[in-house]
Amino acid sequence: MSAHLTLKSRLLEREPLLATYVKTTSHQTVEVLASTGLDAVVLDAEHAPFGPETLDRALLASRACGLPALVRVPHVRAEAIQQALDMGAAGVVVPRVESAAIATHVVRASRYLGGRGFSDAPRVGGYGQRAMTELMHAGDTQSAVIVQIESMVAVEEAAAIAAVPGVDCLFVAPADLAVSLGASSIADPRVADALARVCEAGQQAGRAVGCFVADGRQVPGLRAMGMSFFVVGSDQALLRHAARQAVAVTKEPLAA
């Protein structure tokens, strides 16, 4: 990775990028993950108990370690998007984007020249030290906007959502799609069909497409479909897997 490239520019170049969710609200977790070779982390403020203070510390850690952090905000409201970006997030992952109108709102909330409230006082403004023009340019050109496609309504609207200027990536949530379909598993063929439809919509509009996967072994097949951004598991899942491996190895019976 070139040092000057932002996460957003790498997304736009369709560079294969690997991240994981951070669900434990500890800045030390971010520090540990910074040494693993991941391209980013996604702080999950939608499904994990992040509050403003823990989110702020995790973003401070990400910037100190040079590991870009996206924030999955809890909802589409502008104040959640603005707060994450003000704290220094590399971008936002926004849930439940089901129409071009919602996608347009999300982009505007992420852009100073779209409606994002301006203040140079937060971390992103250098606590009052960045010039207005510099801050506005950086915010409007370097903050990644990733919208989640997690229902069949969103799949049907994927082409219209992808066509919204400023949307950088369509991010698919297979489990949510399965629930939306009334399926009992993400292995349902209808989920695979929905993934393919979103990929096609993204490719037609020149947008990156991403996906959550529980197992990194799923990534090659999804890359072949045209996806380039992958969130693999979570800090919780990685910890559990490593602990179970340690238990399995240490409790193996001794050779006779």
Tab-separated table of C-alpha atoms in Angstrom:
chain	number	residue	atom	x	y	z
A	1	MET	CA	0.000	0.000	0.000
A	2	SER	CA	1.271	3.459	-0.859
A	3	ALA	CA	1.443	5.659	2.207
A	4	HIS	CA	-0.268	8.608	0.543
A	5	LEU	CA	-3.366	6.684	-0.478
A	6	THR	CA	-6.476	7.083	1.645
A	7	LEU	CA	-8.851	4.236	2.368
A	8	LYS	CA	-11.397	5.963	0.139
A	9	SER	CA	-9.000	6.157	-2.808
A	10	ARG	CA	-8.128	2.499	-2.373
A	11	LEU	CA	-11.825	1.649	-2.362
A	12	LEU	CA	-12.343	3.621	-5.547
A	13	GLU	CA	-9.427	1.781	-7.185
A	14	ARG	CA	-11.115	-1.541	-6.279
A	15	GLU	CA	-7.993	-2.631	-4.457
A	16	PRO	CA	-8.742	-5.790	-2.451
A	17	LEU	CA	-9.193	-4.570	1.113
A	18	LEU	CA	-9.604	-6.588	4.281
A	19	ALA	CA	-11.129	-5.370	7.538
A	20	THR	CA	-12.789	-6.835	10.601
A	21	TYR	CA	-15.504	-5.593	12.914
A	22	VAL	CA	-14.472	-4.312	16.321
A	23	LYS	CA	-17.265	-5.013	18.781
A	24	THR	CA	-15.375	-4.896	22.072
A	25	THR	CA	-15.337	-1.245	23.038
A	26	SER	CA	-11.639	-1.118	23.836
A	27	HIS	CA	-9.065	1.089	22.170
A	28	GLN	CA	-6.423	-1.527	22.977
A	29	THR	CA	-8.157	-3.895	20.568
A	30	VAL	CA	-7.598	-1.394	17.774
A	31	GLU	CA	-3.950	-1.050	18.759
A	32	VAL	CA	-3.458	-4.832	18.655
A	33	LEU	CA	-5.166	-5.194	15.272
A	34	ALA	CA	-2.972	-2.446	13.811
A	35	SER	CA	-0.041	-4.878	13.811
A	36	THR	CA	-1.803	-7.630	11.851
A	37	GLY	CA	-1.743	-6.345	8.278
A	38	LEU	CA	-5.456	-5.496	8.115
A	39	ASP	CA	-6.305	-2.593	5.812
A	40	ALA	CA	-8.929	-1.193	8.187
A	41	VAL	CA	-11.227	-1.901	11.090
A	42	VAL	CA	-14.943	-1.206	11.316
A	43	LEU	CA	-16.039	0.059	14.719
A	44	ASP	CA	-19.530	-1.356	15.112
A	45	ALA	CA	-21.613	1.360	16.728
A	46	GLU	CA	-24.778	-0.275	15.383
A	47	HIS	CA	-24.641	-3.655	17.107
A	48	ALA	CA	-22.021	-3.120	19.822
A	49	PRO	CA	-22.261	-0.880	22.908
A	50	PHE	CA	-20.049	1.938	21.658
A	51	GLY	CA	-20.843	5.285	23.224
A	52	PRO	CA	-19.279	8.640	22.317
A	53	GLU	CA	-16.380	8.226	24.744
A	54	THR	CA	-15.395	4.676	23.752
A	55	LEU	CA	-15.820	5.513	20.060
A	56	ASP	CA	-13.625	8.584	20.516
A	57	ARG	CA	-10.848	6.574	22.185
A	58	ALA	CA	-10.964	3.851	19.544
A	59	LEU	CA	-10.668	6.445	16.773
A	60	LEU	CA	-7.787	8.130	18.603
A	61	ALA	CA	-6.041	4.746	18.728
A	62	SER	CA	-6.661	4.094	15.040
A	63	ARG	CA	-5.135	7.410	14.024
A	64	ALA	CA	-2.184	6.977	16.374
A	65	CYS	CA	-1.483	3.513	14.926
A	66	GLY	CA	-2.084	4.452	11.302
A	67	LEU	CA	-4.887	1.909	10.888
A	68	PRO	CA	-7.913	3.470	9.160
A	69	ALA	CA	-11.143	3.019	11.094
A	70	LEU	CA	-14.590	3.139	9.591
A	71	VAL	CA	-17.589	3.558	11.864
A	72	ARG	CA	-20.748	1.586	11.262
A	73	VAL	CA	-23.160	4.178	12.565
A	74	PRO	CA	-26.342	3.069	14.349
A	75	HIS	CA	-28.753	4.751	11.928
A	76	VAL	CA	-28.952	7.063	8.922
A	77	ARG	CA	-29.477	10.256	10.883
A	78	ALA	CA	-27.038	13.027	10.033
A	79	GLU	CA	-25.837	13.614	13.582
A	80	ALA	CA	-24.427	10.083	13.896
A	81	ILE	CA	-22.559	10.415	10.599
A	82	GLN	CA	-21.209	13.844	11.499
A	83	GLN	CA	-20.051	12.743	14.950
A	84	ALA	CA	-18.091	9.783	13.570
A	85	LEU	CA	-16.371	11.921	10.946
A	86	ASP	CA	-15.640	14.733	13.413
A	87	MET	CA	-13.907	12.207	15.679
A	88	GLY	CA	-11.617	11.216	12.831
A	89	ALA	CA	-13.203	8.191	11.174
A	90	ALA	CA	-11.896	7.375	7.698
A	91	GLY	CA	-15.497	7.000	6.632
A	92	VAL	CA	-18.874	5.629	7.583
A	93	VAL	CA	-20.762	2.409	6.952
A	94	VAL	CA	-24.449	3.269	7.014
A	95	PRO	CA	-27.116	0.619	7.634
A	96	ARG	CA	-30.535	0.218	6.056
A	97	VAL	CA	-29.994	2.278	2.913
A	98	GLU	CA	-32.965	1.200	0.814
A	99	SER	CA	-33.377	3.947	-1.764
A	100	ALA	CA	-31.538	6.548	-3.785
A	101	ALA	CA	-33.169	9.221	-1.622
A	102	ILE	CA	-31.678	7.743	1.556
A	103	ALA	CA	-28.295	7.347	-0.159
A	104	THR	CA	-28.429	10.996	-1.214
A	105	HIS	CA	-29.155	12.011	2.383
A	106	VAL	CA	-26.188	9.947	3.601
A	107	VAL	CA	-23.802	11.547	1.110
A	108	ARG	CA	-25.003	15.046	1.991
A	109	ALA	CA	-24.592	14.352	5.700
A	110	SER	CA	-21.004	13.295	4.974
A	111	ARG	CA	-20.095	16.403	2.968
A	112	TYR	CA	-19.544	19.968	4.158
A	113	LEU	CA	-20.757	21.105	0.755
A	114	GLY	CA	-23.880	19.024	1.215
A	115	GLY	CA	-25.099	19.899	4.663
A	116	ARG	CA	-22.615	18.457	7.162
A	117	GLY	CA	-22.267	20.863	10.061
A	118	PHE	CA	-18.918	22.648	10.143
A	119	SER	CA	-16.632	22.933	13.140
A	120	ASP	CA	-12.858	22.921	13.245
A	121	ALA	CA	-12.904	22.230	17.008
A	122	PRO	CA	-13.027	18.372	16.904
A	123	ARG	CA	-10.088	16.032	16.248
A	124	VAL	CA	-10.584	16.144	12.484
A	125	GLY	CA	-10.130	19.922	12.593
A	126	GLY	CA	-6.900	19.716	14.575
A	127	TYR	CA	-8.740	21.152	17.563
A	128	GLY	CA	-9.093	24.490	15.821
A	129	GLN	CA	-5.806	24.533	13.927
A	130	ARG	CA	-6.827	23.466	10.404
A	131	ALA	CA	-7.796	26.095	7.870
A	132	MET	CA	-11.435	26.026	6.811
A	133	THR	CA	-10.684	25.416	3.124
A	134	GLU	CA	-8.238	22.615	3.913
A	135	LEU	CA	-10.615	20.920	6.319
A	136	MET	CA	-13.568	21.155	3.944
A	137	HIS	CA	-11.578	19.815	1.003
A	138	ALA	CA	-10.161	16.911	2.996
A	139	GLY	CA	-13.524	16.018	4.494
A	140	ASP	CA	-15.364	16.136	1.197
A	141	THR	CA	-12.775	14.197	-0.819
A	142	GLN	CA	-11.286	11.717	1.656
A	143	SER	CA	-14.202	10.428	3.765
A	144	ALA	CA	-15.482	7.083	2.484
A	145	VAL	CA	-19.238	6.599	2.174
A	146	ILE	CA	-20.254	2.943	2.309
A	147	VAL	CA	-23.935	2.050	2.225
A	148	GLN	CA	-25.313	-1.248	3.425
A	149	ILE	CA	-27.549	-3.350	1.211
A	150	GLU	CA	-29.302	-5.606	3.682
A	151	SER	CA	-32.856	-6.159	2.444
A	152	MET	CA	-34.509	-7.257	-0.757
A	153	VAL	CA	-35.960	-3.759	-1.047
A	154	ALA	CA	-32.381	-2.460	-1.160
A	155	VAL	CA	-31.381	-5.142	-3.691
A	156	GLU	CA	-34.216	-4.041	-5.968
A	157	GLU	CA	-33.017	-0.443	-5.630
A	158	ALA	CA	-29.290	-1.258	-5.839
A	159	ALA	CA	-28.784	0.255	-9.300
A	160	ALA	CA	-30.440	3.517	-8.255
A	161	ILE	CA	-28.469	3.616	-4.996
A	162	ALA	CA	-25.187	2.953	-6.808
A	163	ALA	CA	-25.925	5.772	-9.244
A	164	VAL	CA	-25.979	8.398	-6.467
A	165	PRO	CA	-22.850	10.579	-6.757
A	166	GLY	CA	-20.692	10.251	-3.663
A	167	VAL	CA	-21.573	6.660	-2.838
A	168	ASP	CA	-18.221	4.861	-2.785
A	169	CYS	CA	-19.190	1.287	-1.993
A	170	LEU	CA	-22.227	-0.974	-1.754
A	171	PHE	CA	-21.755	-3.271	1.229
A	172	VAL	CA	-23.808	-6.443	1.382
A	173	ALA	CA	-24.926	-8.054	4.625
A	174	PRO	CA	-25.757	-11.686	3.693
A	175	ALA	CA	-27.393	-12.611	7.014
A	176	ASP	CA	-29.725	-9.622	6.822
A	177	LEU	CA	-30.568	-10.537	3.240
A	178	ALA	CA	-31.383	-14.075	4.348
A	179	VAL	CA	-33.708	-12.729	7.039
A	180	SER	CA	-35.338	-10.397	4.512
A	181	LEU	CA	-35.931	-13.351	2.203
A	182	GLY	CA	-37.354	-15.506	4.967
A	183	ALA	CA	-34.473	-17.939	4.441
A	184	SER	CA	-33.066	-20.051	7.251
A	185	SER	CA	-29.441	-19.764	6.138
A	186	ILE	CA	-27.125	-17.571	4.074
A	187	ALA	CA	-26.515	-20.724	2.003
A	188	ASP	CA	-29.970	-20.244	0.465
A	189	PRO	CA	-29.487	-19.853	-3.323
A	190	ARG	CA	-31.595	-16.698	-3.259
A	191	VAL	CA	-28.922	-14.988	-1.155
A	192	ALA	CA	-26.253	-15.801	-3.743
A	193	ASP	CA	-28.521	-14.434	-6.451
A	194	ALA	CA	-29.005	-11.203	-4.480
A	195	LEU	CA	-25.232	-10.853	-4.055
A	196	ALA	CA	-24.757	-11.237	-7.794
A	197	ARG	CA	-27.385	-8.584	-8.483
A	198	VAL	CA	-25.713	-6.098	-6.164
A	199	CYS	CA	-22.325	-6.825	-7.749
A	200	GLU	CA	-23.743	-6.152	-11.180
A	201	ALA	CA	-25.332	-2.885	-10.015
A	202	GLY	CA	-22.066	-1.738	-8.477
A	203	GLN	CA	-20.011	-2.631	-11.505
A	204	GLN	CA	-22.422	-0.890	-13.875
A	205	ALA	CA	-22.125	2.319	-11.826
A	206	GLY	CA	-18.378	2.024	-11.253
A	207	ARG	CA	-18.748	1.520	-7.502
A	208	ALA	CA	-16.848	-0.805	-5.225
A	209	VAL	CA	-18.843	-3.669	-3.748
A	210	GLY	CA	-18.104	-5.255	-0.387
A	211	CYS	CA	-19.428	-8.028	1.790
A	212	PHE	CA	-19.284	-9.417	5.305
A	213	VAL	CA	-17.893	-12.935	5.524
A	214	ALA	CA	-17.541	-15.120	8.580
A	215	ASP	CA	-14.618	-17.037	7.070
A	216	GLY	CA	-11.806	-15.605	4.955
A	217	ARG	CA	-11.927	-18.691	2.738
A	218	GLN	CA	-15.070	-17.217	1.180
A	219	VAL	CA	-13.168	-14.204	-0.150
A	220	PRO	CA	-11.691	-15.679	-3.397
A	221	GLY	CA	-15.109	-16.664	-4.715
A	222	LEU	CA	-16.526	-13.229	-3.945
A	223	ARG	CA	-13.540	-11.527	-5.547
A	224	ALA	CA	-14.266	-13.532	-8.680
A	225	MET	CA	-17.763	-12.016	-8.650
A	226	GLY	CA	-16.245	-8.525	-8.599
A	227	MET	CA	-16.218	-7.667	-4.898
A	228	SER	CA	-13.180	-5.910	-3.450
A	229	PHE	CA	-13.930	-4.916	0.175
A	230	PHE	CA	-14.308	-7.598	2.818
A	231	VAL	CA	-15.114	-7.436	6.510
A	232	VAL	CA	-14.072	-10.809	7.878
A	233	GLY	CA	-15.543	-11.763	11.211
A	234	SER	CA	-14.930	-9.648	14.282
A	235	ASP	CA	-12.528	-9.212	17.155
A	236	GLN	CA	-14.847	-11.373	19.250
A	237	ALA	CA	-14.836	-14.173	16.676
A	238	LEU	CA	-11.057	-14.017	16.260
A	239	LEU	CA	-10.562	-14.201	20.026
A	240	ARG	CA	-12.967	-17.110	20.400
A	241	HIS	CA	-11.355	-19.034	17.524
A	242	ALA	CA	-7.844	-18.565	18.933
A	243	ALA	CA	-8.952	-19.604	22.422
A	244	ARG	CA	-10.669	-22.734	21.137
A	245	GLN	CA	-7.575	-23.643	19.132
A	246	ALA	CA	-5.414	-23.253	22.237
A	247	VAL	CA	-7.786	-25.395	24.272
A	248	ALA	CA	-7.905	-28.090	21.592
A	249	VAL	CA	-4.109	-28.269	21.326
A	250	THR	CA	-3.384	-28.276	25.055
A	251	LYS	CA	-6.033	-30.891	25.828
A	252	GLU	CA	-4.945	-33.354	23.171
A	253	PRO	CA	-4.093	-36.707	24.743
A	254	LEU	CA	-0.377	-37.426	25.049
A	255	ALA	CA	1.065	-39.860	22.568
A	256	ALA	CA	1.570	-43.329	23.995
